[in-house]
PDB file of C-alpha atoms and ligand atoms in Angstrom:
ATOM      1  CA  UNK U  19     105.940 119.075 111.432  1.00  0.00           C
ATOM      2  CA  UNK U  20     104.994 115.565 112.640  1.00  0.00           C
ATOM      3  CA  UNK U  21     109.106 115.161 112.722  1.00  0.00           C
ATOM      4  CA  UNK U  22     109.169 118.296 114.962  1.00  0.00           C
ATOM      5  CA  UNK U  23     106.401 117.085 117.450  1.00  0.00           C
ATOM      6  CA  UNK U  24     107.914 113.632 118.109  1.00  0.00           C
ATOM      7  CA  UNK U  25     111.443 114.814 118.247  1.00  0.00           C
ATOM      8  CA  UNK U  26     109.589 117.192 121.210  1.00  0.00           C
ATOM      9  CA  UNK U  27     107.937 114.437 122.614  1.00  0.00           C
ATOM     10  CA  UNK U  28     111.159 112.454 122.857  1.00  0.00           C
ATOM     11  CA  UNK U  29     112.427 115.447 124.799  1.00  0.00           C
ATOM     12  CA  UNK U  30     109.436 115.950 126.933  1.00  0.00           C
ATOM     13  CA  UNK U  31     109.598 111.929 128.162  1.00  0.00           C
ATOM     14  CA  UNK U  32     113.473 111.861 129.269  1.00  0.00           C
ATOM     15  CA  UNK U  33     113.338 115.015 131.016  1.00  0.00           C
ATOM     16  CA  UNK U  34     109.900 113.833 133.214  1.00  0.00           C
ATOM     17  CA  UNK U  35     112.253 111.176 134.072  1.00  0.00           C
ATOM     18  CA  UNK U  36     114.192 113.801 135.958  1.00  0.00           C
ATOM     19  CA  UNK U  37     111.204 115.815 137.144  1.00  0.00           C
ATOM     20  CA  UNK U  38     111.590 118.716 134.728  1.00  0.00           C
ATOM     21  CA  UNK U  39     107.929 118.125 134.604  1.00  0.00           C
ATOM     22  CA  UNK U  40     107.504 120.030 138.087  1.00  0.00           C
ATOM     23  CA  UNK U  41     109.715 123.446 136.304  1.00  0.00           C
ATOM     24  CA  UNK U  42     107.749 126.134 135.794  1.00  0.00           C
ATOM     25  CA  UNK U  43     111.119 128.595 134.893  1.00  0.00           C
ATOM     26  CA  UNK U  44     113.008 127.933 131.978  1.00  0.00           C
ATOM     27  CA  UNK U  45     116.186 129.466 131.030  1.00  0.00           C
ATOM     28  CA  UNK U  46     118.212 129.718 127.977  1.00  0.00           C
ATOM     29  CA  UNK U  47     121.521 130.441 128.745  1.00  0.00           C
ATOM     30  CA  UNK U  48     123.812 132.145 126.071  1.00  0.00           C
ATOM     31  CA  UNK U  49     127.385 131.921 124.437  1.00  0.00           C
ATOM     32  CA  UNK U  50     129.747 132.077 128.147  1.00  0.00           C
ATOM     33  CA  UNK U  51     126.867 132.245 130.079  1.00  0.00           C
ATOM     34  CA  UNK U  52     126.109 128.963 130.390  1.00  0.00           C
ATOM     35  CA  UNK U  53     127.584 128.292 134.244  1.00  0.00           C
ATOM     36  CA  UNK U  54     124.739 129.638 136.212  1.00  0.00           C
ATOM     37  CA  UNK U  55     123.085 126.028 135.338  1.00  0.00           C
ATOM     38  CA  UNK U  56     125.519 125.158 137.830  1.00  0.00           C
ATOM     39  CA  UNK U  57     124.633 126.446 140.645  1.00  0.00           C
ATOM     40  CA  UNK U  58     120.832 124.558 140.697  1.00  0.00           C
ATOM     41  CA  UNK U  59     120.852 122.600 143.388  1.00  0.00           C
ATOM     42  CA  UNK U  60     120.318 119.212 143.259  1.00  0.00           C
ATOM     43  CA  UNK U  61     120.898 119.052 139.635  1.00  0.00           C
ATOM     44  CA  UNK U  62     119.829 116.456 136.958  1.00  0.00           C
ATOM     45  CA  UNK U  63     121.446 116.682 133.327  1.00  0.00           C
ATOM     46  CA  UNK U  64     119.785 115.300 129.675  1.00  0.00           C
ATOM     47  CA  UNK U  65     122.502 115.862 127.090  1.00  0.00           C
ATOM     48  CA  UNK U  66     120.573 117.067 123.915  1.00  0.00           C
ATOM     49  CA  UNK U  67     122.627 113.880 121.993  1.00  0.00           C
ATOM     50  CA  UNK U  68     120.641 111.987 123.820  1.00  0.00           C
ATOM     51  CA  UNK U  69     117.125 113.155 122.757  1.00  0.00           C
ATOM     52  CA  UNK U  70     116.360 111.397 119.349  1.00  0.00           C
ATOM     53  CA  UNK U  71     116.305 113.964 116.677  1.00  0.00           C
ATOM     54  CA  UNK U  72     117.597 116.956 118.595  1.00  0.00           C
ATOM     55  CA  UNK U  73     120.808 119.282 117.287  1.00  0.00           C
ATOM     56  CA  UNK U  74     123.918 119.801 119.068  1.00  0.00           C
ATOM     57  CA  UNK U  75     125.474 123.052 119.248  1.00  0.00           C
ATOM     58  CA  UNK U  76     128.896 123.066 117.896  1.00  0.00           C
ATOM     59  CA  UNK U  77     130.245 126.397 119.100  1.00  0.00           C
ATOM     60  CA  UNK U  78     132.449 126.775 121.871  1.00  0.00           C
ATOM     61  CA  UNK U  79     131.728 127.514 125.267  1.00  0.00           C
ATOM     62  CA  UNK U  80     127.800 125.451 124.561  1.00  0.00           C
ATOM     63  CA  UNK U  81     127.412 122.289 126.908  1.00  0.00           C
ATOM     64  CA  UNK U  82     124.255 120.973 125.545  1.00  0.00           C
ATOM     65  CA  UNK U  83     122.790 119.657 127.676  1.00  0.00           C
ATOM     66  CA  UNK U  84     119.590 120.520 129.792  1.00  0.00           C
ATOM     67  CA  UNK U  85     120.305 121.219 133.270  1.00  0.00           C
ATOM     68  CA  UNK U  86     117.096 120.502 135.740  1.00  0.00           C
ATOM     69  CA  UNK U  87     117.583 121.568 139.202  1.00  0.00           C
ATOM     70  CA  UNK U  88     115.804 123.993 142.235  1.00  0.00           C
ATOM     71  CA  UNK U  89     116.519 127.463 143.711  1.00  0.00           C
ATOM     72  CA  UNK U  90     114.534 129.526 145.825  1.00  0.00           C
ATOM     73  CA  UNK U  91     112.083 126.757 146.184  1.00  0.00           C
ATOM     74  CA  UNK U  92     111.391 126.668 142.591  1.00  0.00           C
ATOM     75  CA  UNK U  93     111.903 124.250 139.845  1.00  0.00           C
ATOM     76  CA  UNK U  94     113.849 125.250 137.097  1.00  0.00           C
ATOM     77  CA  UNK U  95     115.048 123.878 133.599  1.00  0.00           C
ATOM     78  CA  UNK U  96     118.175 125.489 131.621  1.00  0.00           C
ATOM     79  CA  UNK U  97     119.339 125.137 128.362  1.00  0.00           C
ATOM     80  CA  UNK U  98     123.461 125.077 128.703  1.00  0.00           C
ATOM     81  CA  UNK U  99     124.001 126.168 125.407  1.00  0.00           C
ATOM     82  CA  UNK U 100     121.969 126.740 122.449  1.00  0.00           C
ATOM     83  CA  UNK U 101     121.468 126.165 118.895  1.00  0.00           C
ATOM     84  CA  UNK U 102     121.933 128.419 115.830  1.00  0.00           C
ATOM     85  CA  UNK U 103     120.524 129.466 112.672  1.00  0.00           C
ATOM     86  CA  UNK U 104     124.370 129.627 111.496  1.00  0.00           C
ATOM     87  CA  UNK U 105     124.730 126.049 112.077  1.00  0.00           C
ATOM     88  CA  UNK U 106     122.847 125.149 109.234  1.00  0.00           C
ATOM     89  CA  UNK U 107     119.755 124.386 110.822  1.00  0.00           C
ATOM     90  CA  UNK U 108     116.387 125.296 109.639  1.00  0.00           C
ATOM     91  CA  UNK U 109     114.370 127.842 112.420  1.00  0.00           C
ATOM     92  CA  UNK U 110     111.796 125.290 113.088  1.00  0.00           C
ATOM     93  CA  UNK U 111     114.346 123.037 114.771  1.00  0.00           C
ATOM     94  CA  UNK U 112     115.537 126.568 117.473  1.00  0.00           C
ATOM     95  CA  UNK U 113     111.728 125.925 118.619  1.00  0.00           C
ATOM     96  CA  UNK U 114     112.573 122.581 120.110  1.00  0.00           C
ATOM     97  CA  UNK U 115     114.238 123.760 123.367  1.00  0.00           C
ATOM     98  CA  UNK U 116     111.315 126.108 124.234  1.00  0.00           C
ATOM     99  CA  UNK U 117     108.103 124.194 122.538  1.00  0.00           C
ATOM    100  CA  UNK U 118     109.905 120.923 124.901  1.00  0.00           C
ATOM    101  CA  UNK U 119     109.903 123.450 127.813  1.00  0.00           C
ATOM    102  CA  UNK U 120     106.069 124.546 127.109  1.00  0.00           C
ATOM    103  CA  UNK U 121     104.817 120.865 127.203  1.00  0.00           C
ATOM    104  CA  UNK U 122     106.566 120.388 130.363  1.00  0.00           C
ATOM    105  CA  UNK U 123     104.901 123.467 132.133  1.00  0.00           C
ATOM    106  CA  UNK U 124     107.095 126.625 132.012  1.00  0.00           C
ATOM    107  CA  UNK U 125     105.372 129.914 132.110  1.00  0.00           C
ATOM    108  CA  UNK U 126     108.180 132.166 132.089  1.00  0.00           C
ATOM    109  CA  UNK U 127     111.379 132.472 130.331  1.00  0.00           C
ATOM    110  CA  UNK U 128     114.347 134.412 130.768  1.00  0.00           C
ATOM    111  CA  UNK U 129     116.541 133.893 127.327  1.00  0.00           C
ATOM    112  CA  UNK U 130     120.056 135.365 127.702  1.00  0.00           C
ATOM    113  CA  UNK U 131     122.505 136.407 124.800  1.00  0.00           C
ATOM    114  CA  UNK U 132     126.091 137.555 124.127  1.00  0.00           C
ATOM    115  CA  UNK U 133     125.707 140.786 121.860  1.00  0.00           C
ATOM    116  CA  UNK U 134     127.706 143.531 120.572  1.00  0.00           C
ATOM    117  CA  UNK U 135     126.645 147.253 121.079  1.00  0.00           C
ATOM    118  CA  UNK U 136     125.040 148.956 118.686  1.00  0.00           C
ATOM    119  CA  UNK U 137     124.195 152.164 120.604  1.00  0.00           C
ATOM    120  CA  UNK U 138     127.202 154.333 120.905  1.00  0.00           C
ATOM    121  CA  UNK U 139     126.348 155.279 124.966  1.00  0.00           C
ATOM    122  CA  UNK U 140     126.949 151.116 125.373  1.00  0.00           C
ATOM    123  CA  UNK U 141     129.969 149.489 126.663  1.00  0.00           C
ATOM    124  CA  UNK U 142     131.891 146.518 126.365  1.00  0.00           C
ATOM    125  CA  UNK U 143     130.134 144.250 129.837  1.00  0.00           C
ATOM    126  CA  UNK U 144     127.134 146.156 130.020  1.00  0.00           C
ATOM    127  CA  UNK U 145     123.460 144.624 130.318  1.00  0.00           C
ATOM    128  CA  UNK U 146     120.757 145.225 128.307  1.00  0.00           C
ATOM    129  CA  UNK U 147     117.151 144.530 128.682  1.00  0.00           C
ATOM    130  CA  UNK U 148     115.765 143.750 125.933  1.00  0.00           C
ATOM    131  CA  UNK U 149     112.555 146.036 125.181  1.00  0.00           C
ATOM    132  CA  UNK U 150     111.686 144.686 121.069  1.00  0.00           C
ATOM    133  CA  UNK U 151     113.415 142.743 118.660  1.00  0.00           C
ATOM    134  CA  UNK U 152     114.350 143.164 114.938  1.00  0.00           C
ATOM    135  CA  UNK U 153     114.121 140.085 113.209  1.00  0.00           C
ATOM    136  CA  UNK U 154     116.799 140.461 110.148  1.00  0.00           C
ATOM    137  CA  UNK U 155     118.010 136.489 110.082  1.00  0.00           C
ATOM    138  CA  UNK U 156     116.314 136.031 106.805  1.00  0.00           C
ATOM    139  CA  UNK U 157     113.654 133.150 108.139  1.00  0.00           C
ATOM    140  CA  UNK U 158     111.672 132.685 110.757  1.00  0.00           C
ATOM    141  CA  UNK U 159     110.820 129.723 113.139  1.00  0.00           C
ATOM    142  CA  UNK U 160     106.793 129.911 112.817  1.00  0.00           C
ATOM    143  CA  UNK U 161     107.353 128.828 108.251  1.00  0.00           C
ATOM    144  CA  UNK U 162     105.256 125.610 107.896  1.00  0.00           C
ATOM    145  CA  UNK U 163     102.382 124.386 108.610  1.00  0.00           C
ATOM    146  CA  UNK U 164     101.152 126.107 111.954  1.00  0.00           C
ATOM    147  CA  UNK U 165     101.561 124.094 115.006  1.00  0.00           C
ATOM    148  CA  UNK U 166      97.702 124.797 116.613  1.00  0.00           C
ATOM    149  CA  UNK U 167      98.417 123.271 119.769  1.00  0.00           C
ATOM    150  CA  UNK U 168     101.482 125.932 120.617  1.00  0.00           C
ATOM    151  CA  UNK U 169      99.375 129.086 119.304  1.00  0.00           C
ATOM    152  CA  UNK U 170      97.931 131.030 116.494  1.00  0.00           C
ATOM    153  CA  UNK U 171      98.987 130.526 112.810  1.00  0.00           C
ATOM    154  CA  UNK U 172      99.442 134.651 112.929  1.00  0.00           C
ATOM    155  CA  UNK U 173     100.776 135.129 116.246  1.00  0.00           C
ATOM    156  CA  UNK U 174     100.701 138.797 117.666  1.00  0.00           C
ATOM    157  CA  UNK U 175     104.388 140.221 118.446  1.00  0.00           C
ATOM    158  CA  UNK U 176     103.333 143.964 120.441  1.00  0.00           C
ATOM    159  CA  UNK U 177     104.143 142.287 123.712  1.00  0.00           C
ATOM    160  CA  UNK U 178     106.873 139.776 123.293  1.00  0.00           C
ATOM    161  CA  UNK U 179     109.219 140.708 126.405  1.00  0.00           C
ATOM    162  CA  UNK U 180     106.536 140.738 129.105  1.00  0.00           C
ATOM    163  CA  UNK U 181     105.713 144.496 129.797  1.00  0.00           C
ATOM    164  CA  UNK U 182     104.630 144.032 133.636  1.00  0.00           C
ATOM    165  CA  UNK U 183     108.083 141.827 133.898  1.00  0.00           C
ATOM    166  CA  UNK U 184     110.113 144.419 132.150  1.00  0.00           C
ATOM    167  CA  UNK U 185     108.564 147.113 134.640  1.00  0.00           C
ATOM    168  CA  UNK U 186     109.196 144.783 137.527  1.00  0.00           C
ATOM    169  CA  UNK U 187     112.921 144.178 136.345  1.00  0.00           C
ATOM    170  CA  UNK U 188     113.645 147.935 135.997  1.00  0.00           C
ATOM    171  CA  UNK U 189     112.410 148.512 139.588  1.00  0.00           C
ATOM    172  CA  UNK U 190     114.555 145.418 140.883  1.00  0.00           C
ATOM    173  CA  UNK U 191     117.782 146.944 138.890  1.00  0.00           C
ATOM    174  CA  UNK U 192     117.130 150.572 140.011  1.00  0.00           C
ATOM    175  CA  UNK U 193     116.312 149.000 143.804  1.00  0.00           C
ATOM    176  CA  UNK U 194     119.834 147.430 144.000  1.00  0.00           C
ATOM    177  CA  UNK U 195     121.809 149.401 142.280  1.00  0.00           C
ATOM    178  CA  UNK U 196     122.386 147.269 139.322  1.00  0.00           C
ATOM    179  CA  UNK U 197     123.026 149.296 135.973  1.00  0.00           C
ATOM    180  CA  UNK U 198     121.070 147.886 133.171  1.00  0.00           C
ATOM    181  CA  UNK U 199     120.902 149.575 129.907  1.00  0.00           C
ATOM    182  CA  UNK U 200     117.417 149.172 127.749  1.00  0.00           C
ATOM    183  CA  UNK U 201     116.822 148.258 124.414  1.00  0.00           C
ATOM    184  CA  UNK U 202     116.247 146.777 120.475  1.00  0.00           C
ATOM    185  CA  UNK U 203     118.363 143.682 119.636  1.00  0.00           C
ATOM    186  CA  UNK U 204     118.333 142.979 116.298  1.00  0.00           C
ATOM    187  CA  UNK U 205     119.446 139.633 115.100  1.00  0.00           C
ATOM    188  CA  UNK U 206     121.543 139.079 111.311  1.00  0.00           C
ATOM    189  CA  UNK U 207     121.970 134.819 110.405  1.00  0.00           C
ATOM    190  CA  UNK U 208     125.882 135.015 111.538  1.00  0.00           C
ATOM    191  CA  UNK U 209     128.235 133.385 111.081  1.00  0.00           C
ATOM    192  CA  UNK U 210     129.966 136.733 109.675  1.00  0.00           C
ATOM    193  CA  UNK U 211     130.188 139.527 112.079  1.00  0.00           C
ATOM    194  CA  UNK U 212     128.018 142.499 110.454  1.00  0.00           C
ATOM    195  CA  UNK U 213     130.032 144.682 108.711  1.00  0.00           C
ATOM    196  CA  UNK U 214     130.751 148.611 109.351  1.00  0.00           C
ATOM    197  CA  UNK U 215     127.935 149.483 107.038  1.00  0.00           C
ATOM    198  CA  UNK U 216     125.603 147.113 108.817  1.00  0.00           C
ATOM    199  CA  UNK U 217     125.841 148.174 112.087  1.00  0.00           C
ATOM    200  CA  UNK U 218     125.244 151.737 110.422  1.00  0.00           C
ATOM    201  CA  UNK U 219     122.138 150.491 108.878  1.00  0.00           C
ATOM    202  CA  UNK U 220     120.630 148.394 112.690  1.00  0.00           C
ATOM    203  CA  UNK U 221     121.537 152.221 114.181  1.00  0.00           C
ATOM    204  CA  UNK U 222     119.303 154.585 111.809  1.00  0.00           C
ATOM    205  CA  UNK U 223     116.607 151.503 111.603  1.00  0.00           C
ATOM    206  CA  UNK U 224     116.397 151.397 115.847  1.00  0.00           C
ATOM    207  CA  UNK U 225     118.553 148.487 116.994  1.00  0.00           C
ATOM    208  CA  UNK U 226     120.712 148.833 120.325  1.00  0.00           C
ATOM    209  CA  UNK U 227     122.359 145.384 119.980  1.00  0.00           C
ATOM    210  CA  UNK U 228     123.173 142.852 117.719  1.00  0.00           C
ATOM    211  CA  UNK U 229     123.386 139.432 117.924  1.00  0.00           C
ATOM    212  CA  UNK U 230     123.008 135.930 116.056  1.00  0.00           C
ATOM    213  CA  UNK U 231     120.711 133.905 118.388  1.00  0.00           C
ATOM    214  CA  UNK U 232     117.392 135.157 120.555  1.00  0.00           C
ATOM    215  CA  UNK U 233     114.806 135.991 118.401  1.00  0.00           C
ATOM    216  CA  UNK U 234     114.070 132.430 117.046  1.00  0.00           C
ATOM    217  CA  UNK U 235     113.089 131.253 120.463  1.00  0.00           C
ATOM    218  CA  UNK U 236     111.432 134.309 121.577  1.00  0.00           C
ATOM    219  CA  UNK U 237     109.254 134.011 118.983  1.00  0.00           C
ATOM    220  CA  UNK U 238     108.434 130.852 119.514  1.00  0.00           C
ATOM    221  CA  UNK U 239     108.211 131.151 123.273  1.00  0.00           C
ATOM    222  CA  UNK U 240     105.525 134.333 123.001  1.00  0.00           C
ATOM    223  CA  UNK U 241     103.968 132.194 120.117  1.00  0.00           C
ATOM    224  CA  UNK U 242     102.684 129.483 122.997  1.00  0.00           C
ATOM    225  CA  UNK U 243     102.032 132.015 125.413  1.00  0.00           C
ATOM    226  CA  UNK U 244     105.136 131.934 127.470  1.00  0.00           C
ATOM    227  CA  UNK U 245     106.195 135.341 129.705  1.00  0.00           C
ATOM    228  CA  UNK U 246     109.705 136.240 128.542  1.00  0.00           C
ATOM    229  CA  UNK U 247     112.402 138.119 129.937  1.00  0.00           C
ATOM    230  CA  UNK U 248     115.465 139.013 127.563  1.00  0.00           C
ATOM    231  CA  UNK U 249     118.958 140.433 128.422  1.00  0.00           C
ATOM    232  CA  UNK U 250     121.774 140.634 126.397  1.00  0.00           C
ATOM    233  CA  UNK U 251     125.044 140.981 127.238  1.00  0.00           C
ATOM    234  CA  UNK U 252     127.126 143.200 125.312  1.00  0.00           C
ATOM    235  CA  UNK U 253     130.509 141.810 124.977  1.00  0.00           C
ATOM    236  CA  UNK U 254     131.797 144.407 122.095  1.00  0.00           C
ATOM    237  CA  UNK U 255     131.157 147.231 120.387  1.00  0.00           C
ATOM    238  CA  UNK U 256     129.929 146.210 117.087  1.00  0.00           C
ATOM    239  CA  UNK U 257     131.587 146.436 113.594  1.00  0.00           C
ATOM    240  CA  UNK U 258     133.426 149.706 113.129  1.00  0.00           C
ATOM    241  CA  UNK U 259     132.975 151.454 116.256  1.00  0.00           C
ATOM    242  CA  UNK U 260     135.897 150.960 117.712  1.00  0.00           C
ATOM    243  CA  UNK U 261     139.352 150.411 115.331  1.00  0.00           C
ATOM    244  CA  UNK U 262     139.672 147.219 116.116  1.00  0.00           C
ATOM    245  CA  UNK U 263     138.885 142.977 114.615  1.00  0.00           C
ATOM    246  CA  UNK U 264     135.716 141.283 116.246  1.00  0.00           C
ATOM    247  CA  UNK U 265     136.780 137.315 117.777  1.00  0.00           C
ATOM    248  CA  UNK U 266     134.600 134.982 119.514  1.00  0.00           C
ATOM    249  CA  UNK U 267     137.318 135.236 122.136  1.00  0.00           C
ATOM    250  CA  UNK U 268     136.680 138.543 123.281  1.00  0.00           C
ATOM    251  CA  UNK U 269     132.946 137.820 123.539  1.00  0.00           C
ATOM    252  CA  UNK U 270     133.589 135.057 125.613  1.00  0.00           C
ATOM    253  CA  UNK U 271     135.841 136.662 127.782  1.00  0.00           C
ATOM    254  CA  UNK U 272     134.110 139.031 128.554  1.00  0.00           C
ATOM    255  CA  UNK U 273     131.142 136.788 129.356  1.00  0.00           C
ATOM    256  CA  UNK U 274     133.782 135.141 131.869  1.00  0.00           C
ATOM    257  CA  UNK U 275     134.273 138.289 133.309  1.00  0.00           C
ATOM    258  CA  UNK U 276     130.835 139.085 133.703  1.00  0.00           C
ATOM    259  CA  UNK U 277     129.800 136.022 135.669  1.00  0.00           C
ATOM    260  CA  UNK U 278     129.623 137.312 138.805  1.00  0.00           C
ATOM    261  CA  UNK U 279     127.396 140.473 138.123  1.00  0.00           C
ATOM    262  CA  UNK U 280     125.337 137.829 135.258  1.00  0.00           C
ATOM    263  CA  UNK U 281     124.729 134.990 138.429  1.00  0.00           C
ATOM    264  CA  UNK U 282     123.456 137.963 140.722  1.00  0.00           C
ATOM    265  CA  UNK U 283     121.284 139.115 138.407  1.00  0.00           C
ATOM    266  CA  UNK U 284     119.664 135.912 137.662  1.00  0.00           C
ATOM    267  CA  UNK U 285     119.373 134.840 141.221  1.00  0.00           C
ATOM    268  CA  UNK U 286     117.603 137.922 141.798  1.00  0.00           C
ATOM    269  CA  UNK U 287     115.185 137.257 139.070  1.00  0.00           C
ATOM    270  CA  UNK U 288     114.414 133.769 139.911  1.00  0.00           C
ATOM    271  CA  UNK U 289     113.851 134.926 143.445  1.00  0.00           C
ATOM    272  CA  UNK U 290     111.990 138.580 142.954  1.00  0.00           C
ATOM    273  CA  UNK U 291     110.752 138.401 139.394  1.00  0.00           C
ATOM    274  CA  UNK U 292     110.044 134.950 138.601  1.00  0.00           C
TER     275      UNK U 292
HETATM  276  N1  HPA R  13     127.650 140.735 116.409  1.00  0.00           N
HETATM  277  C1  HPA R  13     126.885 139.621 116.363  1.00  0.00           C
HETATM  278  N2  HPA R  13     126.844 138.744 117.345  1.00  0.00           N
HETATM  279  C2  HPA R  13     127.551 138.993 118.453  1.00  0.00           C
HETATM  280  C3  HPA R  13     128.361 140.122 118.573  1.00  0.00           C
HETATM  281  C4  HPA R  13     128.416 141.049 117.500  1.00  0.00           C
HETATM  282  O1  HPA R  13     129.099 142.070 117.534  1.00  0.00           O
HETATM  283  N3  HPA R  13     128.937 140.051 119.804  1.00  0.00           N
HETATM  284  C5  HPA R  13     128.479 138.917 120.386  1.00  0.00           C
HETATM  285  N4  HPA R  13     127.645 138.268 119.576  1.00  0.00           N
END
């Protein structure tokens, strides 16, 4: 754990350099959703290959980098792109990105994923809030010796997406006009897509969506007390709905597609909710 802290405190030093020290947002930005980092303005980048110790994602469409920038008058700090259980790395290492963010000062998170639908009233492009996770990846990022300075060695979990934020984002979507479906993402190791029986299985136990990513960070981000917002974006239908292969190149274009709606949406939150 010593390992963990000082690859964190590496992190924490480089980004202070470029004032990520004044965010109080951070944002985790998932597979094809990573361009809203972009539009920060007066942006300042820290390429996780730079930080001693920290991963790299190796999937496409991850920039990896940190992206520190304003909007709406606030200060905000991205992740462009994200690391994965699937990559071989062990959970403790998917807390770096928000346990860095915690030290610097964030107090809310919104965490962002490309899922497929598990509920058959979804669709290919719509958005999901998420209301509860299922945590199916086999591990969990908490194992080891508990970090007492983040939060509690048996962390509660009744209230990991923020209720009064999830209440405030269903008035803001039913305000505008903007659809946004509800529910349970439940999140399998990857790299496989689930299979037909699977998907069964996350239906009858309560899941909505399904996804590889997420839960890790959540966890660790309701762990130190963070407020977290989650919304997936369903990009398929998952294993054996529809008669049809899953690719990473349909999730990701759909995420392209999406890109206009997704940037809306998270303007509006970082100006109304956040
Ligand atoms: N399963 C798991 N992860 C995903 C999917 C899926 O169907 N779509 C996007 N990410």
């Amino acid at each position: 754990m010593e390992g963990i802290m000082n690859i964190i405190n590496n992190a924490v030093a480089l980004l202070k350099e470029k004032g990520a020290d004044k965010a109080t947002i951070g944002l985790i930005l998932g597979s094809g959703l990573g361009d809203y980092a972009e539009t920060l303005e007066n942006k300042r980048f820290v390429n996780y290959a730079d930080i001693e110790g920290y991963p790299v994602s190796g999937v496409v469409g991850h920039k990896n980098r940190f992206v520190i920038g304003e909007k709406y008058g606030k200060t905000v700090i991205a992740m462009q792109g994200r690391f994965h259980y699937y990559e071989g790395y062990p959970q403790v290492m998917l807390s770096l990105g928000v346990r860095t963010m915690k030290k610097l000062g964030v107090e809310k998170l919104l965490v962002t994923n490309a899922a497929g639908g598990v509920n058959m009233n979804f669709h290919a492009g719509d958005l999901m809030l998420i209301t509860d996770h299922i945590n199916l990846s086999g591990s969990n990022p908490l194992i080891g010796k508990n970090l007492d300075e983040f939060g509690p060695r048996f962390p509660d979990q009744s209230n990991v997406y923020d209720k009064d934020l999830r209440a405030k984002m269903i008035e803001l979507c039913k305000r505008r006009g903007i659809p946004m479906q509800e529910g349970v993402y439940l999140m399998m190791s990857g790299p496989c897509y689930e299979t037909p029986a699977e998907i069964r299985m996350a239906r009858i136990i309560g899941a909505d969506a399904v996804g590889m990513s997420t839960i890790p960070e959540t966890m660790c981000a309701a762990h130190c007390g963070m407020k977290v917002v989650g919304i997936s974006l369903i990009t398929n239908m998952a294993a054996g709905v529809l008669d049809q292969p899953l690719s990473h190149a349909e999730v990701t274009e759909t995420a392209a597609k999406a890109t206009v709606r997704f940037t809306a949406l998270v303007d509006l939150i970082l100006s109304e909710i956040f």
